[in-house]
CSV table of C-alpha atoms and ligand atoms in Angstrom, one decimal:
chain,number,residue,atom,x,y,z
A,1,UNK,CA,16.3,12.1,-4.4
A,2,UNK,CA,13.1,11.9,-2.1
A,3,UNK,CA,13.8,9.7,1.0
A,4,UNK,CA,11.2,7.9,3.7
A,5,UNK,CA,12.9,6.5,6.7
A,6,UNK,CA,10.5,4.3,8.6
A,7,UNK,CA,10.4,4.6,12.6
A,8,UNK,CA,10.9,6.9,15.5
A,9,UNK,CA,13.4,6.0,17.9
A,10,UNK,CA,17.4,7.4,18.7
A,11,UNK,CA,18.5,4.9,15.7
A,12,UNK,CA,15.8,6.5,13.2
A,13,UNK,CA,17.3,9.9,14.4
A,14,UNK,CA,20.7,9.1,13.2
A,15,UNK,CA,19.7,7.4,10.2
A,16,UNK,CA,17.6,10.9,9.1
A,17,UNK,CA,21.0,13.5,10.5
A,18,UNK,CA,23.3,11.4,8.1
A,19,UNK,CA,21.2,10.5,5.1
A,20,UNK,CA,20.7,14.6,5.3
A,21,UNK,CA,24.0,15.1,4.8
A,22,UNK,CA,24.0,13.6,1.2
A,23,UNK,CA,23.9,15.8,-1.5
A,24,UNK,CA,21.5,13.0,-3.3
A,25,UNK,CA,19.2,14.1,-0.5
A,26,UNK,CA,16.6,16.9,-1.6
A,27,UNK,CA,13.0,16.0,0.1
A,28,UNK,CA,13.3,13.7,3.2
A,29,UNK,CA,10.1,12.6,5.8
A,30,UNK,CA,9.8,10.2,8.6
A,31,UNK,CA,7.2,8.2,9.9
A,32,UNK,CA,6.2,9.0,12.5
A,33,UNK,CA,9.8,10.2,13.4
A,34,UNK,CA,10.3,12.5,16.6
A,35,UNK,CA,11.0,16.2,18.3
A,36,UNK,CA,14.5,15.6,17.1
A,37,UNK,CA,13.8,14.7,13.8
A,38,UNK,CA,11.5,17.3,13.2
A,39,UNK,CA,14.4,19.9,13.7
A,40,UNK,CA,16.6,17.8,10.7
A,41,UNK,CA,17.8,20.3,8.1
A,42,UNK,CA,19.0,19.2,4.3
A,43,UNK,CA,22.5,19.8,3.8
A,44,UNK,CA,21.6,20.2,-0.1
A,45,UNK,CA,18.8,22.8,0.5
A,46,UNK,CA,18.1,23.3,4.0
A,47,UNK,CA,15.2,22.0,3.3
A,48,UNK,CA,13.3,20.6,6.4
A,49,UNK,CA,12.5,16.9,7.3
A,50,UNK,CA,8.9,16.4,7.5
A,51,UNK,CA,7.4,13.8,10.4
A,52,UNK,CA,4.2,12.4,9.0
A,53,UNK,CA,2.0,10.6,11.6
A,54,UNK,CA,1.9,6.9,10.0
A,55,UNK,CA,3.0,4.0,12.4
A,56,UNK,CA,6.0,2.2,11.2
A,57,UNK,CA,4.0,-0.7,11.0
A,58,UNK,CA,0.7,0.0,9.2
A,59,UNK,CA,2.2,-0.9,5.6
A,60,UNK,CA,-0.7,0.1,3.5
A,61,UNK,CA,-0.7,3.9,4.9
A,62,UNK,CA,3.2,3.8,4.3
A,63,UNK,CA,3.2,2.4,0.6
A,64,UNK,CA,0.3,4.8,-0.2
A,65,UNK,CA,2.4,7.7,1.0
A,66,UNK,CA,5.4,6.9,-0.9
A,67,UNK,CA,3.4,6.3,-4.1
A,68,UNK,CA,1.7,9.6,-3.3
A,69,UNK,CA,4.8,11.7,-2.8
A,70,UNK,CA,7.1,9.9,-5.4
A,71,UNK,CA,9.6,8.7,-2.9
A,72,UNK,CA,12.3,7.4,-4.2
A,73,UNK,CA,14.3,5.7,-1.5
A,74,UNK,CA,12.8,4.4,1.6
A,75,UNK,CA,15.3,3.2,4.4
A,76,UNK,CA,13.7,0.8,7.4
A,77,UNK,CA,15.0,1.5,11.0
A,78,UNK,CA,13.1,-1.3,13.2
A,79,UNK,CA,12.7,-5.2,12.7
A,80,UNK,CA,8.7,-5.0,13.2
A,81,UNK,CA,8.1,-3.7,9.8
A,82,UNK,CA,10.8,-5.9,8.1
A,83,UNK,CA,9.4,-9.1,9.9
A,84,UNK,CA,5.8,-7.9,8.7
A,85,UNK,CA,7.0,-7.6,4.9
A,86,UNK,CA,7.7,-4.2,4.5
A,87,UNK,CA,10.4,-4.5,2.1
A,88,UNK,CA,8.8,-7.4,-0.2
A,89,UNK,CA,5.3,-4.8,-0.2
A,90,UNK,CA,7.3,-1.9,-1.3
A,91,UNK,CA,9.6,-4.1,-4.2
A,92,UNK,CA,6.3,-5.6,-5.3
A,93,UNK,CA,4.7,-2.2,-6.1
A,94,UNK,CA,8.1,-1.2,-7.7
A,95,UNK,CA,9.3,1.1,-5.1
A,96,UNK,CA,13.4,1.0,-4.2
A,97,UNK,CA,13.9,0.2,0.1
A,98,UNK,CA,16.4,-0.8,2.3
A,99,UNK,CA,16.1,-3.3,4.7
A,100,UNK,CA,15.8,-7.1,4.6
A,101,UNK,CA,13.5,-9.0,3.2
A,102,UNK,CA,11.0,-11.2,5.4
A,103,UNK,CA,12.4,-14.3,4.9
A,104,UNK,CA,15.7,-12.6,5.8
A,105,UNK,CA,13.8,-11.0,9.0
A,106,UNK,CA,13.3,-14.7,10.3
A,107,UNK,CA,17.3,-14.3,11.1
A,108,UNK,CA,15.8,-12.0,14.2
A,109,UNK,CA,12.1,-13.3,14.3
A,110,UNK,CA,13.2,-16.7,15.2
A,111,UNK,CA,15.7,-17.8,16.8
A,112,UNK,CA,15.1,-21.8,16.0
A,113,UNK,CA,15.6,-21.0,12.4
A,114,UNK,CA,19.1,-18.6,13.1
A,115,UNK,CA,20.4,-21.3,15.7
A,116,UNK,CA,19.5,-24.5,13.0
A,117,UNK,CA,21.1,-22.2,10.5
A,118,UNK,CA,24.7,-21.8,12.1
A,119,UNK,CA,24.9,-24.7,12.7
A,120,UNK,CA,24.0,-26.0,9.4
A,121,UNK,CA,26.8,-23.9,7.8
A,122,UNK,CA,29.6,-24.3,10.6
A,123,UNK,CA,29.2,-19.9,12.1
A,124,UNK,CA,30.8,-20.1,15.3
A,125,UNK,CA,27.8,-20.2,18.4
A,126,UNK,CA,27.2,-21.9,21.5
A,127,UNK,CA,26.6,-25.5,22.1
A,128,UNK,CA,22.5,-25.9,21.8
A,129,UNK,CA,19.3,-27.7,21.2
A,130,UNK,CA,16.1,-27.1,20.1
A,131,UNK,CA,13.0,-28.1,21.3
A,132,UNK,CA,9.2,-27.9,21.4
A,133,UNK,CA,8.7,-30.8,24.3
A,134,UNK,CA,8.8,-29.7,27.6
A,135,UNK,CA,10.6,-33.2,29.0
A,136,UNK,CA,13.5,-33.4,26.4
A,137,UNK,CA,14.3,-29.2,27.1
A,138,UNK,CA,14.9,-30.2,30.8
A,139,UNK,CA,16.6,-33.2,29.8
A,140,UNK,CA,18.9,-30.7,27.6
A,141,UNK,CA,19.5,-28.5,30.4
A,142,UNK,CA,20.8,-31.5,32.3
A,143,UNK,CA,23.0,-32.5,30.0
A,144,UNK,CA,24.6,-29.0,30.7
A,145,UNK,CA,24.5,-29.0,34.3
A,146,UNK,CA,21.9,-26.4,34.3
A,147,UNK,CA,24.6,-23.6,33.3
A,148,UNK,CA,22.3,-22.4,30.5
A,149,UNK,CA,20.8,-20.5,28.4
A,150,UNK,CA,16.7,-20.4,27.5
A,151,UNK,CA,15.6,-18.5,24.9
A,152,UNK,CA,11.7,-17.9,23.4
A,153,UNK,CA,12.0,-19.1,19.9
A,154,UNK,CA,9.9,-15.6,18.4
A,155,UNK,CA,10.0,-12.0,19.1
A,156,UNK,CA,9.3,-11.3,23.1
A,157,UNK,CA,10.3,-7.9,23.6
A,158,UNK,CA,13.9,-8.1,24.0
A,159,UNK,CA,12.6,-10.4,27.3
A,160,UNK,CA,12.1,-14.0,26.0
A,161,UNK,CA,16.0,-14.9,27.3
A,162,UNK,CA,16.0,-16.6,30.6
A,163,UNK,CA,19.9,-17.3,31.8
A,164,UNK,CA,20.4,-20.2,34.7
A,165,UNK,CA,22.9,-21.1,37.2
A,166,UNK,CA,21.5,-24.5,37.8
A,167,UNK,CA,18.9,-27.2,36.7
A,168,UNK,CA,16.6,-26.0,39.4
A,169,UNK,CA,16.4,-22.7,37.1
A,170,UNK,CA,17.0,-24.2,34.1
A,171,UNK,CA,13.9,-26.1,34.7
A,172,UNK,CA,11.6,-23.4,36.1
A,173,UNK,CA,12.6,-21.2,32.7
A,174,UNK,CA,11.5,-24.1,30.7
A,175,UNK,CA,8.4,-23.9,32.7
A,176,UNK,CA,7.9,-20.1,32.1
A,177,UNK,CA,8.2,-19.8,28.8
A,178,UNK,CA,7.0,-23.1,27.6
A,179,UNK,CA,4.1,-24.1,30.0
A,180,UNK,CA,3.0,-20.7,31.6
A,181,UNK,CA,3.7,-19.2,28.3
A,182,UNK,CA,5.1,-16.1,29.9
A,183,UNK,CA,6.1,-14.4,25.9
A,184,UNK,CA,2.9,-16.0,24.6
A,185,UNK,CA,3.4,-18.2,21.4
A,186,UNK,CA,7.0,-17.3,21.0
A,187,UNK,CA,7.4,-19.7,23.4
A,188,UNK,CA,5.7,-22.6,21.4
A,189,UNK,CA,9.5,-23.5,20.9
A,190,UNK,CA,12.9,-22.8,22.5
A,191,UNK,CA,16.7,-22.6,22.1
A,192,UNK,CA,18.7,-24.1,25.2
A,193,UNK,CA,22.4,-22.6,24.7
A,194,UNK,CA,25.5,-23.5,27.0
A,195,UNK,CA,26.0,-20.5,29.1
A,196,UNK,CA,28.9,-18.9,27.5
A,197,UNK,CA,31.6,-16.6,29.3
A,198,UNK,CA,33.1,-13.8,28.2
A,199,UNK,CA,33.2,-10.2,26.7
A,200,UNK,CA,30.4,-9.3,24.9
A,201,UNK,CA,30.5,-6.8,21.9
A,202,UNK,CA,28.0,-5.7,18.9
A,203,UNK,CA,29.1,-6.7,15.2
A,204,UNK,CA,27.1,-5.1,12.5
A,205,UNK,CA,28.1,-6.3,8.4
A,206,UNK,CA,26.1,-3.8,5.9
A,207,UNK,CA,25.4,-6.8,3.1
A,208,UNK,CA,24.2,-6.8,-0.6
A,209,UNK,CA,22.9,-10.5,-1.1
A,210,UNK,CA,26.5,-11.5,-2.0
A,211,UNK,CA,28.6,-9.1,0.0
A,212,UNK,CA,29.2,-8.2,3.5
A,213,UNK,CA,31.0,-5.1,4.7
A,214,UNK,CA,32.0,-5.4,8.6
A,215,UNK,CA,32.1,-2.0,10.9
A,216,UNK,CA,34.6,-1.5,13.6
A,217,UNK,CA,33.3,-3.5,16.9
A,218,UNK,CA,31.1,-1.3,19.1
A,219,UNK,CA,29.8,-1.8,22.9
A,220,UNK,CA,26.3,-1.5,24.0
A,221,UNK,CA,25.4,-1.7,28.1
A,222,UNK,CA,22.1,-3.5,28.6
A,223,UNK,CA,21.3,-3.2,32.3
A,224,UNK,CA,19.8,-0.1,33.6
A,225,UNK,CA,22.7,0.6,36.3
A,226,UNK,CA,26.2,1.0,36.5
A,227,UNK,CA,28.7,-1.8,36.6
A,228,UNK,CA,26.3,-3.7,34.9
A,229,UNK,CA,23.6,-4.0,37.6
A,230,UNK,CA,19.6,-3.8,37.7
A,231,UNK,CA,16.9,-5.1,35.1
A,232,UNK,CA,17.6,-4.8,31.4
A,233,UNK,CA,17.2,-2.3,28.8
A,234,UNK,CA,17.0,-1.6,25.0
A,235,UNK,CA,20.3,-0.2,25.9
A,236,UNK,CA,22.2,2.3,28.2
A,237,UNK,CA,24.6,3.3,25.9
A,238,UNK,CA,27.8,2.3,23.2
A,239,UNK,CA,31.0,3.2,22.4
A,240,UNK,CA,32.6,2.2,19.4
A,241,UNK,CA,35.5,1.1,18.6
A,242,UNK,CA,36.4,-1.3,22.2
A,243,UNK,CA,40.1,-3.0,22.5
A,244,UNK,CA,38.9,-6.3,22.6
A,245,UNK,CA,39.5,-7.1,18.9
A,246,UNK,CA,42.7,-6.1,16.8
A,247,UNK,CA,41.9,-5.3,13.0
A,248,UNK,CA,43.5,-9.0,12.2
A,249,UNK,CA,41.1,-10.3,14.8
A,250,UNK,CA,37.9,-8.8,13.3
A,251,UNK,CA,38.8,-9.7,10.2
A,252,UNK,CA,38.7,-13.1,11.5
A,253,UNK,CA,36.1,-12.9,12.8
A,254,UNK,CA,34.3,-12.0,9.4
A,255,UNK,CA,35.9,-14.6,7.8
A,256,UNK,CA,34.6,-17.1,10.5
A,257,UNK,CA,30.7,-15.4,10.7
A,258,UNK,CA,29.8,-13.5,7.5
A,259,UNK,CA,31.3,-16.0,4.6
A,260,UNK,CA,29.6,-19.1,5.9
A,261,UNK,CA,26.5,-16.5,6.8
A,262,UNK,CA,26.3,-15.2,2.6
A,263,UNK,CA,27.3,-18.8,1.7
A,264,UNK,CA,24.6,-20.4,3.8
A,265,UNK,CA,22.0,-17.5,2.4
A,266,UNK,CA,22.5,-18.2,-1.1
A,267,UNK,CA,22.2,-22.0,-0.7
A,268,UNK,CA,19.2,-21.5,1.3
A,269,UNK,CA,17.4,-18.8,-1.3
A,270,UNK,CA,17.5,-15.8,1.2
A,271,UNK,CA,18.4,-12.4,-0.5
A,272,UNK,CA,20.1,-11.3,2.4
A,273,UNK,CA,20.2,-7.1,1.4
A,274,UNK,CA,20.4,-5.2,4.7
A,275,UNK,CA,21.7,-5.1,7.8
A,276,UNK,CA,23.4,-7.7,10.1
A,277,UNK,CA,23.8,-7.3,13.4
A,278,UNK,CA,24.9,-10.4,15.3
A,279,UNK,CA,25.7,-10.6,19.1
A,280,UNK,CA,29.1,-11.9,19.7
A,281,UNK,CA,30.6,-13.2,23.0
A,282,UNK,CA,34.5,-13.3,22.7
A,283,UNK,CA,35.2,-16.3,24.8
A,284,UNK,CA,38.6,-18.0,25.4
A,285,UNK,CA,38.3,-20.6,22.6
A,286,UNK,CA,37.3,-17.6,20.4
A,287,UNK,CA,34.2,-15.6,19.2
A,288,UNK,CA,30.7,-17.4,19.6
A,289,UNK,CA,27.4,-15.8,18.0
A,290,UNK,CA,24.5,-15.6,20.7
A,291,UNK,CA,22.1,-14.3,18.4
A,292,UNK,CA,21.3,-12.5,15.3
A,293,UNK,CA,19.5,-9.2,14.2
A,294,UNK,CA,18.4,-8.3,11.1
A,295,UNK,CA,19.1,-4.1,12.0
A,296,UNK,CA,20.7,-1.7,13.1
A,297,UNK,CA,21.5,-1.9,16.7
A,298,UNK,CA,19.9,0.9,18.7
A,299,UNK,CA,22.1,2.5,20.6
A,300,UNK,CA,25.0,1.0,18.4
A,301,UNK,CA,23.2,3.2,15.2
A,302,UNK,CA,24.4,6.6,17.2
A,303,UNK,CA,28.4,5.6,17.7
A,304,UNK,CA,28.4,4.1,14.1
A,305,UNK,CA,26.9,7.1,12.0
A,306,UNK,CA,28.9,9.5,13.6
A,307,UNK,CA,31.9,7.5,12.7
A,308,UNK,CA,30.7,6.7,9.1
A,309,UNK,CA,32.5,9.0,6.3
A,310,UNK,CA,30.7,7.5,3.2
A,311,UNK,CA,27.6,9.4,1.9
A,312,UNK,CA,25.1,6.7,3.4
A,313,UNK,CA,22.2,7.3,0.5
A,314,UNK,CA,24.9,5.7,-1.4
A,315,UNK,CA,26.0,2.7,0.7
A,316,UNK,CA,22.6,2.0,1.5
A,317,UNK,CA,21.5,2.4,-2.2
A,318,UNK,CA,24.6,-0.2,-3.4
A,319,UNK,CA,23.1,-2.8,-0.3
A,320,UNK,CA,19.6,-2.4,-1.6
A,321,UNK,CA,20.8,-3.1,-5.7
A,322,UNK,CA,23.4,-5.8,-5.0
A,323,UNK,CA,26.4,-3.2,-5.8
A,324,UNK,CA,28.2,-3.1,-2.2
A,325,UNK,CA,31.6,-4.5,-3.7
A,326,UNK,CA,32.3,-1.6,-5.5
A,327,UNK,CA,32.4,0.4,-2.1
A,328,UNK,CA,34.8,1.0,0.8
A,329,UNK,CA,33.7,1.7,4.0
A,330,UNK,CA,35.5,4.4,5.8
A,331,UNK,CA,35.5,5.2,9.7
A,332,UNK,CA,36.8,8.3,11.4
A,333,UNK,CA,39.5,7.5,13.9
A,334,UNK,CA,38.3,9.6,16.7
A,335,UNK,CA,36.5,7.2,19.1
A,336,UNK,CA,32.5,8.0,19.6
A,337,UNK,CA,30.8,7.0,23.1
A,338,UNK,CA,26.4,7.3,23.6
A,339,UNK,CA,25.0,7.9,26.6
A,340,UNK,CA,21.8,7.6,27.0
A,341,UNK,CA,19.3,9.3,29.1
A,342,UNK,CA,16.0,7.7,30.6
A,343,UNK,CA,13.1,8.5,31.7
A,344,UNK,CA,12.7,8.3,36.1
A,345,UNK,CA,11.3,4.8,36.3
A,346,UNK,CA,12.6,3.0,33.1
A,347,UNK,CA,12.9,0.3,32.0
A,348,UNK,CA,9.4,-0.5,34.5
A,349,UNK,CA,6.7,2.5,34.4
A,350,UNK,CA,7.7,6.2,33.7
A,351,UNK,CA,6.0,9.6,33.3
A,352,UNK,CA,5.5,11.4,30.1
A,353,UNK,CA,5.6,14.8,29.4
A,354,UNK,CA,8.5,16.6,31.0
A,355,UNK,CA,9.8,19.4,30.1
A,356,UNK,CA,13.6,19.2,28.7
A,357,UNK,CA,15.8,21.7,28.8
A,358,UNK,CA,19.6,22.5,27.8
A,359,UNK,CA,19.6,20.6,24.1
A,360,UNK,CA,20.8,23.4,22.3
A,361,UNK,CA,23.9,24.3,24.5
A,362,UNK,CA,24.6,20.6,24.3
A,363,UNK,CA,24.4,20.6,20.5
A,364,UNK,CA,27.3,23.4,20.7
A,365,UNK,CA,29.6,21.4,22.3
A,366,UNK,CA,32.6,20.6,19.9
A,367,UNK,CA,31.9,16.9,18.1
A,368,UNK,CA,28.3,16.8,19.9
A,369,UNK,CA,24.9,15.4,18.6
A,370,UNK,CA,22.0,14.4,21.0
A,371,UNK,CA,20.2,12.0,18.9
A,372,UNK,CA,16.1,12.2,20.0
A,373,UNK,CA,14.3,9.1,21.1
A,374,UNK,CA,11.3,9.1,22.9
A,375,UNK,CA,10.4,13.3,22.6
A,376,UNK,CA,7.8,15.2,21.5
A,377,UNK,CA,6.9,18.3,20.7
A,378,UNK,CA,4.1,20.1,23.2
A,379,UNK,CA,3.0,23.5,23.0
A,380,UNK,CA,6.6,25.2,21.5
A,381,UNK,CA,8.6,22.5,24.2
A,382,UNK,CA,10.1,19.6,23.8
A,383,UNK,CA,9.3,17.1,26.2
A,384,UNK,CA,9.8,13.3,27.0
A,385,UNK,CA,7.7,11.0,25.4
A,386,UNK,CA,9.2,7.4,26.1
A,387,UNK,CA,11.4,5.1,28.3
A,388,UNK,CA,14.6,5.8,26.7
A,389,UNK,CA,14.6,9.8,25.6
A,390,UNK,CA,18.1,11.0,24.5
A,391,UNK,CA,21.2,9.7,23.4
A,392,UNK,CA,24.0,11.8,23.9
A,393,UNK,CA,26.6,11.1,21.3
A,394,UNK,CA,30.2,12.8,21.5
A,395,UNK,CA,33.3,12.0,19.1
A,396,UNK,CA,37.1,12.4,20.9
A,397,UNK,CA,40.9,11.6,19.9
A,398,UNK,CA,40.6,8.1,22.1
A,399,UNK,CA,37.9,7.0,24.4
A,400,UNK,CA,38.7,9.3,26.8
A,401,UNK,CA,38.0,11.9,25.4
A,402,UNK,CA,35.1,11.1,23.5
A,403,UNK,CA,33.6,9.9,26.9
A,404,UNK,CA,34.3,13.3,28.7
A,405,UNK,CA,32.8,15.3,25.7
A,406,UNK,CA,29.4,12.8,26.1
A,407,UNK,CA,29.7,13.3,29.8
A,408,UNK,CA,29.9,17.2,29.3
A,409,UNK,CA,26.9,17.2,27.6
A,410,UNK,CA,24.7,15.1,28.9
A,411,UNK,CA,25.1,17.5,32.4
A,412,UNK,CA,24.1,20.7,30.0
A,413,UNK,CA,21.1,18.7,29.9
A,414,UNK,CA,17.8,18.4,32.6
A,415,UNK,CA,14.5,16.7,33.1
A,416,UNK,CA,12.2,15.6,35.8
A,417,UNK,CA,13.9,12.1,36.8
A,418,UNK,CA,16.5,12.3,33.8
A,419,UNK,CA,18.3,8.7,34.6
A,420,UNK,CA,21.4,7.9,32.8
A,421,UNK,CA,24.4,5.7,33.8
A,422,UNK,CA,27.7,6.8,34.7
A,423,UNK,CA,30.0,3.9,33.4
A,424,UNK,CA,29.4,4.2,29.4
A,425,UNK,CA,33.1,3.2,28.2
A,426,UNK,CA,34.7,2.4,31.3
A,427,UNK,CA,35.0,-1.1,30.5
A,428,UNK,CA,36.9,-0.6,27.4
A,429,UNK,CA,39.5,2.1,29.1
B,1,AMP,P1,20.0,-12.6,22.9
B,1,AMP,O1,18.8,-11.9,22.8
B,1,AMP,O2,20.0,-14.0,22.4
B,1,AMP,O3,21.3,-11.9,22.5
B,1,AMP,O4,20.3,-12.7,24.5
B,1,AMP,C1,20.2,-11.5,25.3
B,1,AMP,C2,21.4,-11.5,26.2
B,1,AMP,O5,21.5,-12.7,27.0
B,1,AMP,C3,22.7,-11.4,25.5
B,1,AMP,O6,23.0,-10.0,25.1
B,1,AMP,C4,23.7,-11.9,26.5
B,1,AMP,O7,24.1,-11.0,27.4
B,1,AMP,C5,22.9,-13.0,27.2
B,1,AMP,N1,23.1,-14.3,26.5
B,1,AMP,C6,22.5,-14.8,25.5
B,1,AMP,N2,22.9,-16.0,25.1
B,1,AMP,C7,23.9,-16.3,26.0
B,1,AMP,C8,24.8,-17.4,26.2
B,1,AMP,N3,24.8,-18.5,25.4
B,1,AMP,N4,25.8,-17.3,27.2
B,1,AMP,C9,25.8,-16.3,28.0
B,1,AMP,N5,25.0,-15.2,27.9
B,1,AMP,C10,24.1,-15.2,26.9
């Protein structure tokens, strides 16, 4: 089988090593991929996988080069191309792809439509409005004593969410993103939530349109220093599974989100065939939903696949053609821990371009894969090429020990200004 995976980031990385591994796999490419892509073998043939230079979002380059080279399977890694249509373009010319549909992308492209949803069909979330006038937001955030939430209705970045102590804030984030238009039109509307306390934790659900398959919970750490401190990030690092949830407690959980969530899709016409990824907070009158994607979670991706014992062509395949019931999905019970490592300066401005050194001694390492991100490939040398560079993914008997193998290999490893935080795991040891 002949397989496209669409973007170029440490989650793209992991979704090329695994799908490798299938013997269904016989020609793979990526576009536009990375460094660490590039050096992807085929378990069936050894084969190499090929990075083409086509940006995960021009659709008309990357549906003419899956015509051209007869691929059979494409697999989408980020939301931009699933929010642009990239799915309904490639089923319209009869091509087989996973990844959600548009009107399923809205789920992460608006966050209106996923808060009116849950609490259309009862899924568990935070106490909310919302609003596209300026007075009855404020008003909202009153009513809550200014303990809130404010959230940019459409894609910002990963930056449209605005969290306040009190009204004074509450009102000056109403302001921002609704007046001074500080995310542009995704602004035009927001969601006010209650601010929620509690432990935070990733679900992701691999769903067919009727079915939903839950993973073990995994961690990701936001903020770009330890203990949970400076700006935030696309992510420091996961670990997967935490303690915070027992098996009978997840599949509550699932019972709680992803019925009413396939139940709500069907009645609302949305061929939900992808993946879900909500954002749970575990508070003390049980788990709320902050928000949904409509991905994989990036770093999440990395602690998940290394986990994962099914072939994924196949689970993918069975999401894609409605046939996920007739599968089990099967984890690994050593515990797997990312780390990742950054470039000096991220998540603000960084340099480019520097030299990285010790990736094959930290390959070596016993249950070791250091998943590319931003790299490239200059002159025989891989160097950095983006904010977020490497993620260092180790698998041990417990936590522990999965965190001292990631540990071990991230110091095998050196840039110019390598920044990476020191705390991935703690909280769930
Ligand atoms: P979101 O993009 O909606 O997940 O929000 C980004 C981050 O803001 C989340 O990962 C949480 O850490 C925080 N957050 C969002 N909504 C809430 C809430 N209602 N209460 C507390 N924290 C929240």
């Amino acid at each position: 089988m002949k397989i496209l995976v669409i973007g170029s980031g440490g989650r793209e990385h992991a979704l090329v090593w695994k799908l490798a591994q299938s013997p269904h796999a016989t020609q793979m490419w990526c576009a536009p991929g990375n460094a660490g892509i590039a050096q992807e073998r085929l378990s069936r043939n050894g084969s190499a996988v090929e990075c083409v230079s086509i940006g995960a979002e021009d659709l008309p380059a990357l549906l003419a080069f899956a015509q051209e080279k007869k691929v059979d399977f494409t697999v989408v890694g980020p939301d931009n191309p699933l929010a642009l249509g990239v799915v309904d373009l490639f089923q319209k010319n009869g091509l087989k792809i996973w990844g959600v549909n548009a009107k399923a992308a809205q789920f992460e492209s608006s966050k209106v439509f996923s808060q009116k949803f849950m609490e259309k069909y009862g899924i568990p979330t935070a106490a909310a409005g919302t609003f596209e006038d300026v007075v009855a937001a404020k008003r909202f955030c009153a009513t809550l004593g200014g303990k809130c939430v404010v959230k940019a209705d459409g894609l910002a970045l990963g930056k449209g969410v605005l969290i306040c102590t009190n009204q004074a804030e509450a009102e000056k984030a109403v302001d921002e993103i609704m007046v001074s238009k500080a995310f542009g039109a995704a602004g035009a509307r927001v969601v006010i939530q209650d601010f929620l306390e509690g432990i935070e934790v990733s679900m992701h659900a691999l769903c067919d349109g009727t079915t939903a398959k839950i993973f073990p919970t995994s961690q990701d750490h936001k903020r770009a220093l330890d203990h949970d401190e400076g700006l935030n990030t696309g992510g420091m690092g996961t670990y997967s599974p935490t303690p915070f949830l027992s098996d009978a407690q997840l599949a509550e959980t699932a019972r709680k989100v992803l019925e009413p969530f396939m139940q709500g899709c069907v009645t609302e016409g949305i061929d939900y065939r992808g993946l879900l990824y909500p954002g749970v907070m575990l508070t003390k009158s049980g788990p709320k939903i902050l928000e949904f994607n409509a991905r994989f979670g990036d770093p999440e991706t990395q602690v998940y696949l290394t986990r994962l014992e099914n072939d994924l062509v196949e689970i993918l395949e069975a999401s894609a053609s409605g046939k996920l019931a007739r599968h089990e999905l099967k984890w690994k019970p050593e515990a797997s821990v990312c780390v990742v490592m950054a470039s000096g300066g991220y998540p603000g401005s960084y340099p480019k371009g520097k030299a990285i050194t010790g990736l094959d001694a930290a390959n070596k390492l016993p249950g070791t894969k250091v998943f590319h991100a931003g790299t490239a490939l200059k002159d025989g040398q891989i160097v950095t090429n983006g904010g977020r560079v490497l993620g260092v993914t180790a698998l041990g008997k417990g936590l522990r020990a999965a965190q001292v193998a990631a540990y071990a290999a991230v110091e095998t490893i050196q840039f110019d200004g390598a920044h990476f935080r020191r705390d991935i795991a703690a909280k769930g040891l």
